[in-house]
Short mmCIF file of C-alpha atoms and ligand atoms in Angstrom, two decimals:
data_model
loop_
_atom_site.label_atom_id
_atom_site.label_comp_id
_atom_site.label_asym_id
_atom_site.label_seq_id
_atom_site.Cartn_x
_atom_site.Cartn_y
_atom_site.Cartn_z
CA MET A 1404 -77.33 61.98 29.58
CA PRO A 1405 -74.41 64.52 30.86
CA GLU A 1406 -70.59 63.85 30.47
CA ILE A 1407 -68.68 61.64 32.40
CA GLU A 1408 -64.40 63.09 33.20
CA CYS A 1409 -61.91 61.58 34.41
CA VAL A 1410 -59.83 63.94 36.70
CA PRO A 1411 -55.90 64.37 37.76
CA CYS A 1412 -55.62 63.85 41.70
CA TYR A 1413 -56.02 67.70 43.13
CA LEU A 1414 -53.78 67.15 46.26
CA CYS A 1415 -50.98 65.95 44.25
CA GLY A 1416 -51.69 66.29 40.56
CA SER A 1417 -50.77 62.58 39.69
CA THR A 1418 -53.25 60.23 37.40
CA ASP A 1419 -51.57 57.21 39.27
CA TRP A 1420 -54.46 55.79 41.04
CA ARG A 1421 -55.76 51.98 42.20
CA GLU A 1422 -59.88 51.22 42.30
CA ARG A 1423 -60.62 51.54 45.94
CA TYR A 1424 -64.28 50.82 45.83
CA PRO A 1425 -65.73 49.78 42.16
CA ALA A 1426 -69.01 51.46 41.02
CA THR A 1427 -72.42 50.01 42.94
CA ILE A 1428 -74.17 51.80 39.84
CA PRO A 1429 -73.50 51.96 36.42
CA TYR A 1430 -73.11 54.95 34.67
CA GLU A 1431 -75.81 55.18 32.21
CA GLU A 1432 -78.35 54.31 34.86
CA ALA A 1433 -77.22 56.69 37.62
CA ALA A 1434 -79.59 59.16 39.00
CA ALA A 1435 -78.54 62.17 36.79
CA ASP A 1436 -80.79 64.38 38.35
CA TRP A 1437 -81.11 66.54 41.65
CA SER A 1438 -82.90 63.60 43.70
CA ALA A 1439 -79.74 62.11 44.35
CA TYR A 1440 -77.70 65.25 45.50
CA ARG A 1441 -80.26 66.62 48.28
CA CYS A 1442 -78.82 66.26 52.15
CA THR A 1443 -80.83 64.19 53.12
CA SER A 1444 -80.39 62.08 50.31
CA ALA A 1445 -80.96 57.99 51.22
CA GLY A 1446 -78.66 56.65 48.53
CA TYR A 1447 -76.59 55.44 50.60
CA GLY A 1448 -74.11 52.93 48.99
CA LEU A 1449 -74.57 53.98 45.45
CA HIS A 1450 -71.89 55.81 43.86
CA HIS A 1451 -69.71 55.76 40.67
CA THR A 1452 -65.77 54.24 40.80
CA ILE A 1453 -63.91 55.57 43.85
CA VAL A 1454 -60.38 55.59 43.66
CA GLN A 1455 -57.19 56.25 45.47
CA CYS A 1456 -53.91 58.54 43.96
CA ARG A 1457 -50.96 55.92 44.87
CA GLN A 1458 -48.96 59.21 45.30
CA CYS A 1459 -50.47 60.91 47.71
CA GLY A 1460 -53.57 58.42 49.39
CA LEU A 1461 -56.15 60.89 48.17
CA VAL A 1462 -59.45 59.37 48.13
CA TYR A 1463 -61.76 60.46 45.26
CA THR A 1464 -64.62 59.44 42.83
CA ASN A 1465 -63.33 59.22 39.55
CA PRO A 1466 -64.68 59.08 36.33
CA ARG A 1467 -67.60 61.11 37.35
CA TRP A 1468 -69.75 63.75 35.63
CA LEU A 1469 -68.74 67.01 34.67
CA GLY A 1470 -68.18 69.92 36.79
CA GLY A 1471 -70.31 72.15 35.67
CA GLU A 1472 -73.27 69.24 35.32
CA ILE A 1473 -72.74 68.74 39.33
CA LEU A 1474 -73.23 72.43 40.40
CA HIS A 1475 -76.11 72.16 37.85
CA ASN A 1476 -77.90 69.60 40.20
CA TYR A 1477 -76.89 71.55 43.07
CA GLU A 1478 -78.80 74.65 41.54
CA VAL A 1479 -81.76 73.10 41.14
CA VAL A 1480 -81.82 70.97 44.31
CA GLU A 1481 -85.34 71.11 46.67
CA ASP A 1482 -85.32 69.11 49.80
CA ASP A 1483 -88.23 69.52 52.08
CA LEU A 1484 -87.04 66.90 54.32
CA TYR A 1485 -84.24 68.96 55.15
CA LEU A 1486 -86.56 71.35 56.86
CA GLN A 1487 -88.61 68.56 58.74
CA GLU A 1488 -84.59 67.41 60.10
CA ARG A 1489 -83.96 71.40 60.66
CA GLU A 1490 -84.16 70.34 64.76
CA GLY A 1491 -81.10 67.96 64.56
CA ARG A 1492 -79.19 70.29 62.63
CA VAL A 1493 -79.82 73.42 64.90
CA LEU A 1494 -78.43 71.15 67.52
CA THR A 1495 -75.41 70.33 65.96
CA PHE A 1496 -74.32 73.83 64.32
CA ARG A 1497 -75.13 75.23 68.20
CA HIS A 1498 -72.45 72.51 69.54
CA HIS A 1499 -70.15 73.64 66.67
CA LEU A 1500 -70.33 77.14 67.89
CA GLN A 1501 -69.15 76.67 70.78
CA PRO A 1502 -65.48 74.83 70.08
CA LEU A 1503 -65.30 77.21 67.13
CA GLN A 1504 -65.55 80.40 69.36
CA LEU A 1505 -62.84 78.80 71.92
CA VAL A 1506 -60.13 79.30 68.57
CA THR A 1507 -62.11 82.26 66.42
CA GLY A 1508 -63.04 84.52 70.26
CA PRO A 1509 -65.86 86.21 70.43
CA PRO A 1510 -68.41 87.61 67.34
CA ALA A 1511 -68.58 91.12 68.65
CA GLY A 1512 -69.79 91.87 64.98
CA ARG A 1513 -66.94 90.38 63.52
CA ARG A 1514 -67.80 88.79 60.18
CA LEU A 1515 -68.21 85.02 59.19
CA LEU A 1516 -68.80 83.23 55.87
CA ASP A 1517 -70.61 79.94 55.97
CA VAL A 1518 -70.14 78.64 52.70
CA GLY A 1519 -72.68 75.84 51.19
CA CYS A 1520 -75.12 77.60 54.09
CA TYR A 1521 -78.18 75.85 52.20
CA THR A 1522 -81.25 77.01 53.85
CA GLY A 1523 -79.02 79.46 56.33
CA VAL A 1524 -79.19 76.81 59.69
CA PHE A 1525 -75.85 77.89 60.84
CA VAL A 1526 -76.37 81.51 59.43
CA GLU A 1527 -78.98 81.87 61.45
CA ILE A 1528 -77.40 80.44 64.76
CA ALA A 1529 -74.12 82.39 64.28
CA ALA A 1530 -75.94 85.78 63.81
CA ASP A 1531 -77.95 85.00 66.92
CA ALA A 1532 -74.49 84.23 68.51
CA GLY A 1533 -73.79 88.00 67.64
CA TRP A 1534 -71.91 87.21 64.10
CA ASP A 1535 -72.21 89.70 61.08
CA ALA A 1536 -72.95 86.15 59.82
CA TRP A 1537 -73.27 86.16 55.81
CA GLY A 1538 -73.44 82.55 53.54
CA VAL A 1539 -73.52 81.81 49.87
CA ASP A 1540 -74.94 78.91 48.13
CA PRO A 1541 -75.78 77.79 44.20
CA SER A 1542 -79.21 76.72 44.97
CA SER A 1543 -81.81 79.24 44.37
CA TRP A 1544 -84.52 77.02 46.75
CA ALA A 1545 -82.31 76.91 49.80
CA VAL A 1546 -81.17 80.60 49.30
CA GLY A 1547 -84.83 81.56 49.10
CA GLU A 1548 -85.29 79.50 52.25
CA ALA A 1549 -82.86 81.48 53.86
CA ARG A 1550 -83.62 85.05 52.71
CA GLY A 1551 -87.06 84.53 53.44
CA ALA A 1552 -86.16 84.40 57.02
CA GLY A 1553 -84.43 87.42 56.94
CA LEU A 1554 -80.91 85.91 56.66
CA GLN A 1555 -77.68 87.67 54.75
CA VAL A 1556 -77.26 84.50 52.02
CA VAL A 1557 -76.36 85.14 48.51
CA GLU A 1558 -76.65 82.77 45.67
CA GLY A 1559 -73.59 80.84 43.98
CA THR A 1560 -70.16 79.97 44.82
CA LEU A 1561 -66.95 81.30 47.02
CA ALA A 1562 -65.96 82.36 43.32
CA SER A 1563 -68.97 83.71 41.75
CA ALA A 1564 -70.60 85.77 44.50
CA GLY A 1565 -68.74 88.85 44.31
CA PHE A 1566 -67.07 89.23 47.94
CA PRO A 1567 -63.83 91.52 48.27
CA ALA A 1568 -60.96 90.11 49.62
CA GLU A 1569 -60.01 89.87 53.18
CA HIS A 1570 -63.49 90.64 53.55
CA PHE A 1571 -64.05 87.39 56.33
CA ASP A 1572 -62.58 86.97 60.52
CA VAL A 1573 -64.03 83.38 59.87
CA ILE A 1574 -65.08 81.00 56.89
CA THR A 1575 -66.97 77.52 57.51
CA MET A 1576 -67.37 74.38 55.14
CA TRP A 1577 -69.71 72.23 57.21
CA ASP A 1578 -69.97 68.85 55.18
CA VAL A 1579 -69.23 70.76 51.76
CA ILE A 1580 -65.75 70.03 50.85
CA GLU A 1581 -66.50 66.52 49.55
CA HIS A 1582 -69.11 67.70 47.48
CA VAL A 1583 -66.76 70.75 44.74
CA SER A 1584 -65.29 69.51 42.22
CA ASN A 1585 -62.11 71.35 42.96
CA PRO A 1586 -61.32 71.11 46.43
CA ALA A 1587 -58.28 73.13 45.98
CA PHE A 1588 -59.54 75.61 44.04
CA GLU A 1589 -61.82 76.31 46.96
CA LEU A 1590 -59.16 76.69 49.84
CA ARG A 1591 -57.43 79.15 47.86
CA GLU A 1592 -60.94 80.86 47.26
CA ALA A 1593 -61.65 80.95 50.99
CA HIS A 1594 -57.73 81.86 51.36
CA ARG A 1595 -58.58 85.35 49.07
CA LEU A 1596 -61.58 86.91 50.99
CA LEU A 1597 -60.16 85.83 54.66
CA ARG A 1598 -57.98 88.35 56.27
CA PRO A 1599 -54.28 87.92 57.30
CA GLY A 1600 -54.65 85.38 60.48
CA GLY A 1601 -58.71 84.59 59.85
CA THR A 1602 -59.78 80.92 60.16
CA LEU A 1603 -60.91 78.40 58.30
CA VAL A 1604 -63.30 75.64 59.65
CA VAL A 1605 -63.56 72.55 57.47
CA HIS A 1606 -65.92 69.52 58.52
CA THR A 1607 -66.22 66.21 56.53
CA MET A 1608 -66.12 62.53 56.56
CA ASP A 1609 -62.40 60.41 57.44
CA ILE A 1610 -62.33 57.53 55.35
CA ASP A 1611 -59.48 56.50 57.32
CA SER A 1612 -61.39 56.59 60.58
CA LEU A 1613 -62.16 52.79 62.29
CA PHE A 1614 -65.37 52.87 61.26
CA ALA A 1615 -65.11 53.40 57.89
CA ARG A 1616 -61.68 51.01 57.86
CA THR A 1617 -64.70 48.19 59.70
CA MET A 1618 -67.08 48.95 57.35
CA GLY A 1619 -65.42 49.11 54.09
CA ARG A 1620 -67.35 49.16 51.06
CA ARG A 1621 -70.53 49.44 53.40
CA TRP A 1622 -69.40 52.90 55.04
CA PRO A 1623 -73.08 54.54 54.11
CA TRP A 1624 -71.23 58.05 53.14
CA LEU A 1625 -69.86 56.62 50.21
CA MET A 1626 -72.90 58.06 47.90
CA GLU A 1627 -72.97 59.41 44.79
CA MET A 1628 -73.04 62.98 45.78
CA HIS A 1629 -69.39 62.68 47.26
CA LEU A 1630 -66.94 63.39 44.97
CA TYR A 1631 -64.09 63.73 47.93
CA TYR A 1632 -63.07 61.07 50.70
CA PHE A 1633 -60.24 63.09 53.13
CA SER A 1634 -58.55 61.76 55.80
CA GLN A 1635 -57.11 64.15 58.30
CA ALA A 1636 -54.18 63.59 56.74
CA THR A 1637 -55.14 64.77 52.93
CA LEU A 1638 -57.04 67.38 54.07
CA ARG A 1639 -54.24 68.71 56.46
CA GLN A 1640 -52.25 68.82 53.18
CA MET A 1641 -54.45 70.41 51.01
CA VAL A 1642 -55.29 73.46 53.51
CA GLU A 1643 -51.69 73.69 53.80
CA GLN A 1644 -50.69 73.66 50.35
CA ALA A 1645 -53.76 76.40 50.16
CA GLY A 1646 -51.72 78.88 52.78
CA TYR A 1647 -53.29 77.63 56.05
CA GLN A 1648 -51.54 76.62 59.20
CA VAL A 1649 -53.81 73.83 60.73
CA ILE A 1650 -54.48 74.61 64.15
CA SER A 1651 -56.27 71.29 64.72
CA SER A 1652 -58.13 68.49 63.37
CA ALA A 1653 -60.26 66.10 65.32
CA PRO A 1654 -63.22 63.93 65.31
CA GLN A 1655 -66.52 65.89 65.88
CA GLY A 1656 -69.99 64.02 65.97
CA ARG A 1657 -73.50 65.09 65.28
CA TYR A 1658 -76.79 65.61 67.33
CA THR A 1659 -80.15 63.99 65.58
CA ARG A 1660 -83.44 63.50 67.13
CA MET A 1661 -84.87 60.36 68.47
CA GLY A 1662 -87.76 60.42 65.79
CA TYR A 1663 -85.22 61.09 62.64
CA LEU A 1664 -82.94 58.82 63.83
CA VAL A 1665 -85.40 55.77 63.62
CA THR A 1666 -86.44 56.91 59.80
CA ARG A 1667 -82.77 56.19 59.32
CA VAL A 1668 -82.48 53.55 60.84
CA ARG A 1669 -85.17 51.94 59.13
CA ALA A 1670 -83.08 52.04 55.82
CA PHE A 1671 -80.87 49.38 57.05
CA SER A 1672 -83.04 47.40 58.75
CA ARG A 1673 -87.10 47.52 59.34
CA PRO A 1674 -87.31 45.30 62.41
CA VAL A 1675 -84.78 46.92 64.59
CA ALA A 1676 -86.58 50.64 63.58
CA TRP A 1677 -89.88 49.35 64.53
CA VAL A 1678 -88.63 48.03 68.23
CA MET A 1679 -86.74 51.25 68.14
CA GLY A 1680 -90.01 53.56 67.24
CA ARG A 1681 -92.10 51.49 69.72
CA VAL A 1682 -89.46 52.26 72.61
CA VAL A 1683 -89.29 55.56 71.57
CA GLU A 1684 -92.72 56.54 71.27
CA ALA A 1685 -94.13 54.70 74.64
CA VAL A 1686 -91.34 56.73 76.87
CA HIS A 1687 -92.15 60.09 74.85
CA LEU A 1688 -87.95 60.52 73.38
CA GLN A 1689 -89.04 61.47 69.93
CA GLU A 1690 -87.96 65.32 70.68
CA VAL A 1691 -84.65 64.35 72.68
CA ALA A 1692 -81.65 65.08 71.04
CA VAL A 1693 -78.82 62.24 71.05
CA PRO A 1694 -74.82 62.80 69.78
CA ILE A 1695 -73.90 60.57 67.29
CA ASN A 1696 -70.09 59.91 67.09
CA LEU A 1697 -68.76 57.08 65.09
CA GLY A 1698 -65.69 59.20 64.75
CA ASP A 1699 -66.19 59.08 61.48
CA LEU A 1700 -66.34 62.81 61.03
CA PHE A 1701 -63.99 65.45 61.97
CA THR A 1702 -63.51 69.28 61.99
CA LEU A 1703 -60.11 70.71 61.15
CA TYR A 1704 -59.05 74.14 62.26
CA ALA A 1705 -56.41 76.58 60.27
CA ARG A 1706 -55.23 80.21 59.92
CA LYS A 1707 -54.85 82.13 56.78
CA THR A 1708 -50.74 82.63 57.04
CA PRO A 1709 -49.35 85.84 56.32
CA TRP A 1710 -47.65 84.10 53.40
CA ALA A 1711 -49.69 84.68 50.24
CA ALA A 1712 -50.95 81.05 48.17
CA GLU A 1713 -50.15 80.12 44.89
CA SER A 1714 -52.94 82.14 42.18
CA PRO A 1715 -55.67 80.08 42.24
CA ALA A 1716 -55.85 78.29 38.60
CA GLY A 1717 -59.77 78.17 37.26
CA PRO A 1718 -62.10 75.82 39.11
CA ASP A 1719 -61.28 73.05 37.16
ZN1 ZN B 499 -52.32 62.51 44.52
#
């Protein structure tokens, strides 16, 4: 069984926290293997103790598996369901690219890096749009899939990938920052790799959204694989501390195929999913894309400021 660790708040350094949501799985019975770390993991509602920093308000999982154990889980993850749901992600990322280019300007061969790119769906869409698009991911299975599709993807983390400093015009992190053991370190690493004035894009869940607050402990994103539950305020603060100026921060949903949505609804209510499934089938809506925006996912855009960030402390 992997070791667990207690961590301080990576936003303000305080160790003064209160329990926000008690653990729903005992540590000795937790899924200490990769099945809980798949992108399409259905482990909604299963998580360790989630605490909130009394000083700055950051919400995070504590205690948790040692950082290295968590990374190892991502290195060995395999997820065929993700490939099946590729369509929904293609649609989501196409919709994400338009507002992104309003901030960054046209691609024109400029260099973009997608962190935690997994099988490279966003890398491919960005490359098709004209970016010199790169990706980095710790999962060797996912990197193999991406490379097989001819994409420029490196296996590893931002710190281990060996990219030169000030190499990229844009760095994106789609649904990644909530998974890493030290998000402040990742943001500083991205800062090192961005050229001055380059753009950082971070998409994650919002624990302070109306939907999250209404759902409370039943909010579906409370999951074992999520180590950080940012709000727009706590993410903005961490990004600014890492040497960026925030350009904008606003809710941004995702797209999914009706057919896939039915399979997800089934996890909550079989009768509702059955009725939905019949309707979707009867009028041939399986392949239709629907926007889902409950206001609990958001995208933050920031610019690397000319002044230097603090020098990175270690990954933990
Ligand atoms: Zn704090």
